PDB file of C-alpha atoms and ligand atoms in Angstrom:
ATOM      1  CA  MET A   1     148.209  61.485  29.851  1.00  0.00           C
ATOM      2  CA  LYS A   2     150.094  60.232  26.853  1.00  0.00           C
ATOM      3  CA  ARG A   3     151.666  62.968  24.754  1.00  0.00           C
ATOM      4  CA  GLU A   4     150.321  61.338  21.546  1.00  0.00           C
ATOM      5  CA  GLN A   5     146.862  62.347  22.755  1.00  0.00           C
ATOM      6  CA  LEU A   6     147.729  65.975  22.008  1.00  0.00           C
ATOM      7  CA  GLU A   7     148.417  65.309  18.317  1.00  0.00           C
ATOM      8  CA  VAL A   8     145.293  67.016  16.947  1.00  0.00           C
ATOM      9  CA  TYR A   9     143.589  68.843  19.813  1.00  0.00           C
ATOM     10  CA  PHE A  10     140.237  70.132  18.604  1.00  0.00           C
ATOM     11  CA  ILE A  11     138.619  73.060  20.449  1.00  0.00           C
ATOM     12  CA  MET A  12     135.077  74.203  19.699  1.00  0.00           C
ATOM     13  CA  GLY A  13     132.048  76.072  20.951  1.00  0.00           C
ATOM     14  CA  SER A  14     128.853  76.876  19.093  1.00  0.00           C
ATOM     15  CA  GLN A  15     130.211  80.396  18.440  1.00  0.00           C
ATOM     16  CA  ASN A  16     132.919  78.893  16.219  1.00  0.00           C
ATOM     17  CA  VAL A  17     130.520  77.143  13.845  1.00  0.00           C
ATOM     18  CA  LYS A  18     128.707  79.121  11.169  1.00  0.00           C
ATOM     19  CA  SER A  19     126.363  76.330  10.108  1.00  0.00           C
ATOM     20  CA  ASN A  20     124.579  76.278  13.466  1.00  0.00           C
ATOM     21  CA  GLU A  21     125.273  72.558  13.666  1.00  0.00           C
ATOM     22  CA  PRO A  22     128.242  72.335  16.004  1.00  0.00           C
ATOM     23  CA  LEU A  23     127.498  68.740  16.976  1.00  0.00           C
ATOM     24  CA  ALA A  24     127.709  67.689  13.331  1.00  0.00           C
ATOM     25  CA  VAL A  25     131.077  69.442  13.072  1.00  0.00           C
ATOM     26  CA  LEU A  26     132.310  67.753  16.245  1.00  0.00           C
ATOM     27  CA  GLU A  27     131.227  64.329  15.051  1.00  0.00           C
ATOM     28  CA  LYS A  28     132.975  64.808  11.706  1.00  0.00           C
ATOM     29  CA  ALA A  29     136.141  65.865  13.516  1.00  0.00           C
ATOM     30  CA  LEU A  30     135.948  62.820  15.802  1.00  0.00           C
ATOM     31  CA  GLN A  31     135.381  60.515  12.848  1.00  0.00           C
ATOM     32  CA  ALA A  32     138.344  62.112  11.112  1.00  0.00           C
ATOM     33  CA  GLY A  33     140.627  61.306  14.034  1.00  0.00           C
ATOM     34  CA  VAL A  34     141.095  64.303  16.323  1.00  0.00           C
ATOM     35  CA  THR A  35     142.808  62.978  19.435  1.00  0.00           C
ATOM     36  CA  ILE A  36     141.314  65.142  22.220  1.00  0.00           C
ATOM     37  CA  PHE A  37     138.471  67.656  22.453  1.00  0.00           C
ATOM     38  CA  GLN A  38     138.008  70.841  24.470  1.00  0.00           C
ATOM     39  CA  PHE A  39     134.551  72.294  25.067  1.00  0.00           C
ATOM     40  CA  ARG A  40     134.992  76.082  24.910  1.00  0.00           C
ATOM     41  CA  GLU A  41     131.639  77.849  24.826  1.00  0.00           C
ATOM     42  CA  LYS A  42     132.531  81.520  25.156  1.00  0.00           C
ATOM     43  CA  GLY A  43     131.753  85.042  24.027  1.00  0.00           C
ATOM     44  CA  ALA A  44     128.691  87.112  23.212  1.00  0.00           C
ATOM     45  CA  ASP A  45     126.928  84.385  21.211  1.00  0.00           C
ATOM     46  CA  ALA A  46     127.673  81.547  23.609  1.00  0.00           C
ATOM     47  CA  ARG A  47     124.877  79.386  24.978  1.00  0.00           C
ATOM     48  CA  THR A  48     124.036  79.906  28.630  1.00  0.00           C
ATOM     49  CA  GLY A  49     122.120  78.196  31.428  1.00  0.00           C
ATOM     50  CA  GLN A  50     120.471  74.877  30.637  1.00  0.00           C
ATOM     51  CA  ALA A  51     121.242  75.178  26.901  1.00  0.00           C
ATOM     52  CA  TYR A  52     124.950  75.482  27.774  1.00  0.00           C
ATOM     53  CA  GLU A  53     124.876  72.400  29.974  1.00  0.00           C
ATOM     54  CA  ASP A  54     122.818  70.359  27.512  1.00  0.00           C
ATOM     55  CA  PHE A  55     125.217  71.243  24.702  1.00  0.00           C
ATOM     56  CA  ALA A  56     128.218  70.297  26.836  1.00  0.00           C
ATOM     57  CA  ARG A  57     126.620  66.936  27.673  1.00  0.00           C
ATOM     58  CA  ALA A  58     125.906  66.278  23.998  1.00  0.00           C
ATOM     59  CA  CYS A  59     129.549  67.013  23.114  1.00  0.00           C
ATOM     60  CA  GLN A  60     130.721  64.759  25.940  1.00  0.00           C
ATOM     61  CA  LYS A  61     128.497  61.938  24.733  1.00  0.00           C
ATOM     62  CA  LEU A  62     130.003  62.161  21.256  1.00  0.00           C
ATOM     63  CA  CYS A  63     133.524  62.122  22.685  1.00  0.00           C
ATOM     64  CA  GLN A  64     132.633  59.024  24.687  1.00  0.00           C
ATOM     65  CA  LYS A  65     131.306  57.339  21.541  1.00  0.00           C
ATOM     66  CA  TYR A  66     134.718  57.825  19.905  1.00  0.00           C
ATOM     67  CA  THR A  67     136.667  57.289  23.182  1.00  0.00           C
ATOM     68  CA  ILE A  68     138.323  60.686  22.979  1.00  0.00           C
ATOM     69  CA  PRO A  69     139.038  62.726  26.141  1.00  0.00           C
ATOM     70  CA  PHE A  70     136.470  65.472  26.843  1.00  0.00           C
ATOM     71  CA  ILE A  71     138.118  68.537  28.389  1.00  0.00           C
ATOM     72  CA  VAL A  72     136.230  71.580  29.703  1.00  0.00           C
ATOM     73  CA  ASN A  73     137.659  75.064  29.238  1.00  0.00           C
ATOM     74  CA  ASP A  74     137.718  77.247  32.393  1.00  0.00           C
ATOM     75  CA  ASP A  75     134.472  76.080  33.979  1.00  0.00           C
ATOM     76  CA  ILE A  76     135.500  73.816  36.846  1.00  0.00           C
ATOM     77  CA  GLU A  77     131.934  73.510  38.129  1.00  0.00           C
ATOM     78  CA  LEU A  78     130.853  72.107  34.767  1.00  0.00           C
ATOM     79  CA  ALA A  79     133.863  69.799  34.578  1.00  0.00           C
ATOM     80  CA  LEU A  80     133.002  68.357  38.003  1.00  0.00           C
ATOM     81  CA  LYS A  81     129.257  68.186  37.388  1.00  0.00           C
ATOM     82  CA  LEU A  82     129.709  66.268  34.130  1.00  0.00           C
ATOM     83  CA  ASP A  83     132.638  64.209  35.422  1.00  0.00           C
ATOM     84  CA  ALA A  84     134.639  65.402  32.415  1.00  0.00           C
ATOM     85  CA  ASP A  85     138.012  63.850  31.657  1.00  0.00           C
ATOM     86  CA  GLY A  86     139.772  67.120  32.342  1.00  0.00           C
ATOM     87  CA  LEU A  87     139.930  70.882  32.683  1.00  0.00           C
ATOM     88  CA  HIS A  88     141.920  73.478  30.770  1.00  0.00           C
ATOM     89  CA  ILE A  89     142.637  76.822  32.425  1.00  0.00           C
ATOM     90  CA  GLY A  90     144.287  80.080  31.423  1.00  0.00           C
ATOM     91  CA  GLN A  91     146.029  82.582  33.652  1.00  0.00           C
ATOM     92  CA  ASP A  92     142.839  84.579  34.321  1.00  0.00           C
ATOM     93  CA  ASP A  93     140.887  81.626  35.633  1.00  0.00           C
ATOM     94  CA  LEU A  94     141.168  79.941  39.000  1.00  0.00           C
ATOM     95  CA  SER A  95     144.693  79.188  40.195  1.00  0.00           C
ATOM     96  CA  VAL A  96     146.522  76.075  39.085  1.00  0.00           C
ATOM     97  CA  LYS A  97     146.848  75.042  42.720  1.00  0.00           C
ATOM     98  CA  GLU A  98     143.105  75.313  43.343  1.00  0.00           C
ATOM     99  CA  ALA A  99     142.271  73.574  40.043  1.00  0.00           C
ATOM    100  CA  ARG A 100     144.545  70.625  40.806  1.00  0.00           C
ATOM    101  CA  LYS A 101     143.192  70.324  44.321  1.00  0.00           C
ATOM    102  CA  ARG A 102     139.584  70.269  43.131  1.00  0.00           C
ATOM    103  CA  ILE A 103     139.875  68.008  40.086  1.00  0.00           C
ATOM    104  CA  GLY A 104     142.188  65.440  41.643  1.00  0.00           C
ATOM    105  CA  GLU A 105     143.487  63.001  39.050  1.00  0.00           C
ATOM    106  CA  LYS A 106     141.635  64.394  36.053  1.00  0.00           C
ATOM    107  CA  ILE A 107     143.657  65.822  33.169  1.00  0.00           C
ATOM    108  CA  LEU A 108     144.745  69.416  33.868  1.00  0.00           C
ATOM    109  CA  GLY A 109     146.005  71.667  31.077  1.00  0.00           C
ATOM    110  CA  VAL A 110     147.292  75.202  31.596  1.00  0.00           C
ATOM    111  CA  SER A 111     147.970  78.013  29.104  1.00  0.00           C
ATOM    112  CA  VAL A 112     151.337  79.588  29.831  1.00  0.00           C
ATOM    113  CA  HIS A 113     153.178  82.538  28.302  1.00  0.00           C
ATOM    114  CA  THR A 114     156.214  82.960  30.543  1.00  0.00           C
ATOM    115  CA  MET A 115     158.707  80.779  32.377  1.00  0.00           C
ATOM    116  CA  SER A 116     157.283  81.820  35.750  1.00  0.00           C
ATOM    117  CA  GLU A 117     153.754  80.782  34.702  1.00  0.00           C
ATOM    118  CA  LEU A 118     155.219  77.541  33.447  1.00  0.00           C
ATOM    119  CA  GLU A 119     156.974  76.824  36.742  1.00  0.00           C
ATOM    120  CA  VAL A 120     153.728  77.251  38.677  1.00  0.00           C
ATOM    121  CA  ALA A 121     151.924  74.923  36.275  1.00  0.00           C
ATOM    122  CA  ILE A 122     154.607  72.279  36.718  1.00  0.00           C
ATOM    123  CA  GLN A 123     154.614  72.691  40.494  1.00  0.00           C
ATOM    124  CA  PHE A 124     150.971  71.613  40.569  1.00  0.00           C
ATOM    125  CA  ASP A 125     151.415  68.741  38.149  1.00  0.00           C
ATOM    126  CA  THR A 126     149.874  70.120  35.008  1.00  0.00           C
ATOM    127  CA  ASP A 127     149.436  67.248  32.546  1.00  0.00           C
ATOM    128  CA  TYR A 128     150.259  69.456  29.581  1.00  0.00           C
ATOM    129  CA  VAL A 129     150.763  73.113  28.741  1.00  0.00           C
ATOM    130  CA  GLY A 130     149.243  75.124  25.923  1.00  0.00           C
ATOM    131  CA  ILE A 131     151.499  77.734  24.368  1.00  0.00           C
ATOM    132  CA  GLY A 132     150.240  80.507  22.103  1.00  0.00           C
ATOM    133  CA  PRO A 133     149.238  82.306  20.167  1.00  0.00           C
ATOM    134  CA  ILE A 134     151.935  80.988  17.858  1.00  0.00           C
ATOM    135  CA  TYR A 135     150.370  82.745  14.850  1.00  0.00           C
ATOM    136  CA  GLY A 136     147.670  85.388  14.547  1.00  0.00           C
ATOM    137  CA  THR A 137     144.210  84.201  15.582  1.00  0.00           C
ATOM    138  CA  LYS A 138     140.693  85.539  15.193  1.00  0.00           C
ATOM    139  CA  SER A 139     139.172  82.981  17.536  1.00  0.00           C
ATOM    140  CA  LYS A 140     140.152  84.579  20.848  1.00  0.00           C
ATOM    141  CA  ASP A 141     139.192  88.197  21.531  1.00  0.00           C
ATOM    142  CA  ASP A 142     141.797  88.812  24.223  1.00  0.00           C
ATOM    143  CA  ALA A 143     144.636  86.853  22.595  1.00  0.00           C
ATOM    144  CA  LYS A 144     148.123  88.211  23.159  1.00  0.00           C
ATOM    145  CA  PRO A 145     150.277  89.129  20.146  1.00  0.00           C
ATOM    146  CA  ALA A 146     151.519  86.147  18.135  1.00  0.00           C
ATOM    147  CA  THR A 147     154.931  84.973  19.298  1.00  0.00           C
ATOM    148  CA  GLY A 148     155.992  82.351  16.773  1.00  0.00           C
ATOM    149  CA  THR A 149     157.580  79.165  18.064  1.00  0.00           C
ATOM    150  CA  ARG A 150     160.425  80.659  20.136  1.00  0.00           C
ATOM    151  CA  PHE A 151     158.910  80.304  23.626  1.00  0.00           C
ATOM    152  CA  LEU A 152     157.509  76.872  22.797  1.00  0.00           C
ATOM    153  CA  ASN A 153     160.963  75.780  21.697  1.00  0.00           C
ATOM    154  CA  GLN A 154     162.510  77.133  24.889  1.00  0.00           C
ATOM    155  CA  VAL A 155     159.992  75.180  27.001  1.00  0.00           C
ATOM    156  CA  ALA A 156     160.482  71.969  25.001  1.00  0.00           C
ATOM    157  CA  THR A 157     164.240  72.258  25.382  1.00  0.00           C
ATOM    158  CA  ASN A 158     164.192  72.975  29.116  1.00  0.00           C
ATOM    159  CA  TYR A 159     161.413  70.522  30.031  1.00  0.00           C
ATOM    160  CA  PRO A 160     161.722  67.599  27.618  1.00  0.00           C
ATOM    161  CA  SER A 161     159.269  65.380  29.497  1.00  0.00           C
ATOM    162  CA  LEU A 162     156.457  67.963  29.612  1.00  0.00           C
ATOM    163  CA  PRO A 163     153.688  67.458  27.015  1.00  0.00           C
ATOM    164  CA  ILE A 164     153.204  70.661  24.992  1.00  0.00           C
ATOM    165  CA  VAL A 165     150.534  71.769  22.566  1.00  0.00           C
ATOM    166  CA  GLY A 166     150.877  74.873  20.385  1.00  0.00           C
ATOM    167  CA  ILE A 167     147.828  77.046  19.715  1.00  0.00           C
ATOM    168  CA  GLY A 168     146.749  80.049  17.679  1.00  0.00           C
ATOM    169  CA  GLY A 169     146.407  80.330  13.921  1.00  0.00           C
ATOM    170  CA  ILE A 170     147.597  76.794  13.299  1.00  0.00           C
ATOM    171  CA  THR A 171     146.803  75.234   9.928  1.00  0.00           C
ATOM    172  CA  PRO A 172     147.918  72.097   8.106  1.00  0.00           C
ATOM    173  CA  GLU A 173     150.444  74.332   6.306  1.00  0.00           C
ATOM    174  CA  ASN A 174     152.270  75.580   9.409  1.00  0.00           C
ATOM    175  CA  THR A 175     151.763  72.646  11.793  1.00  0.00           C
ATOM    176  CA  HIS A 176     155.194  71.171  11.007  1.00  0.00           C
ATOM    177  CA  GLU A 177     156.857  74.323  12.401  1.00  0.00           C
ATOM    178  CA  VAL A 178     155.159  73.780  15.768  1.00  0.00           C
ATOM    179  CA  ILE A 179     156.161  70.120  15.843  1.00  0.00           C
ATOM    180  CA  ARG A 180     159.707  70.874  14.733  1.00  0.00           C
ATOM    181  CA  ALA A 181     159.992  73.425  17.574  1.00  0.00           C
ATOM    182  CA  GLY A 182     159.148  70.663  20.063  1.00  0.00           C
ATOM    183  CA  GLY A 183     155.361  70.631  20.275  1.00  0.00           C
ATOM    184  CA  ASP A 184     153.635  67.274  20.733  1.00  0.00           C
ATOM    185  CA  GLY A 185     150.591  68.501  18.923  1.00  0.00           C
ATOM    186  CA  VAL A 186     148.506  71.408  17.718  1.00  0.00           C
ATOM    187  CA  ALA A 187     145.331  72.886  19.219  1.00  0.00           C
ATOM    188  CA  VAL A 188     142.961  74.120  16.555  1.00  0.00           C
ATOM    189  CA  ILE A 189     139.642  75.933  16.281  1.00  0.00           C
ATOM    190  CA  SER A 190     139.079  77.664  12.956  1.00  0.00           C
ATOM    191  CA  ALA A 191     141.097  75.482  10.577  1.00  0.00           C
ATOM    192  CA  ILE A 192     138.761  72.600  11.481  1.00  0.00           C
ATOM    193  CA  CYS A 193     135.504  74.453  12.237  1.00  0.00           C
ATOM    194  CA  GLU A 194     135.677  76.372   8.956  1.00  0.00           C
ATOM    195  CA  SER A 195     136.931  73.544   6.787  1.00  0.00           C
ATOM    196  CA  GLU A 196     134.739  72.403   3.921  1.00  0.00           C
ATOM    197  CA  ASP A 197     136.266  68.944   4.197  1.00  0.00           C
ATOM    198  CA  ILE A 198     136.961  68.186   7.849  1.00  0.00           C
ATOM    199  CA  GLN A 199     138.073  64.623   7.114  1.00  0.00           C
ATOM    200  CA  ALA A 200     140.770  65.847   4.711  1.00  0.00           C
ATOM    201  CA  THR A 201     141.856  68.716   6.969  1.00  0.00           C
ATOM    202  CA  VAL A 202     142.339  66.510  10.035  1.00  0.00           C
ATOM    203  CA  GLN A 203     144.254  63.991   7.934  1.00  0.00           C
ATOM    204  CA  LEU A 204     146.497  66.787   6.642  1.00  0.00           C
ATOM    205  CA  PHE A 205     147.307  67.880  10.192  1.00  0.00           C
ATOM    206  CA  LYS A 206     148.526  64.333  10.843  1.00  0.00           C
ATOM    207  CA  ILE A 207     150.386  63.919   7.566  1.00  0.00           C
ATOM    208  CA  ASN A 208     152.096  67.325   7.747  1.00  0.00           C
ATOM    209  CA  LYS A 209     153.492  66.863  11.257  1.00  0.00           C
TER     210      LYS A 209
HETATM  211  N1  3NM B 301     143.869  80.268  23.028  1.00  0.00           N
HETATM  212  P1  3NM B 301     142.431  79.246  16.042  1.00  0.00           P
HETATM  213  S1  3NM B 301     144.757  81.219  20.862  1.00  0.00           S
HETATM  214  C1  3NM B 301     141.606  79.449  22.461  1.00  0.00           C
HETATM  215  O1  3NM B 301     147.030  81.845  22.722  1.00  0.00           O
HETATM  216  C2  3NM B 301     142.878  80.080  22.105  1.00  0.00           C
HETATM  217  O2  3NM B 301     146.183  80.837  24.446  1.00  0.00           O
HETATM  218  C3  3NM B 301     144.927  80.870  22.504  1.00  0.00           C
HETATM  219  O3  3NM B 301     141.959  79.368  17.570  1.00  0.00           O
HETATM  220  C4  3NM B 301     146.131  81.216  23.276  1.00  0.00           C
HETATM  221  O4  3NM B 301     142.896  77.859  15.836  1.00  0.00           O
HETATM  222  C5  3NM B 301     143.222  80.539  20.835  1.00  0.00           C
HETATM  223  O5  3NM B 301     141.169  79.542  15.263  1.00  0.00           O
HETATM  224  C6  3NM B 301     142.376  80.459  19.612  1.00  0.00           C
HETATM  225  O6  3NM B 301     143.467  80.300  15.817  1.00  0.00           O
HETATM  226  C7  3NM B 301     142.822  79.400  18.653  1.00  0.00           C
END
């Protein structure tokens, strides 16, 4: 993948959208210029069964309309069934080795928090790594404590050719810190999902880099 594709990495599930119209939010974000999308339907209020799959397909269709990569969080079966563009996994999901073996050439992203996790991700040709939470976040129940940009900076310095996206509490106001530390882009849930003007917010993420 090209590292520019990580510039504004939008992540969403229906649980992140108060209006009950997540597809409308996704389409606004796509129109506004997000560069990649991750389907992350998780938590107590998440859709399940057929409703989950139908919603994923609807999100994928919108991403295809705007020619933006559609990445599935955690659920490799869904990623394969829908022929998604990629899969993003954390450390509690299936192993990086198994994920790479099963998805072949699709985009693989891995969340890493330590150098040893990073080395495993690289060993199995991760296309990018997600590093966070950089700042405090309310969008992930089991998030680790916020770390700031130190680890991200260490990774960017040691692995200059590895695409990196920062995540966790990122807003248009702090995005430049992530980029200055060596991130190629920012992964965002709430600053976009809860924005009253998604067009303006996405533009600000790009301008403030
Ligand atoms: N992963 P927001 S933080 C999905 O640290 C996710 O790996 C994180 O949401 C990690 O932009 C996070 O609302 C939530 O803070 C990001």
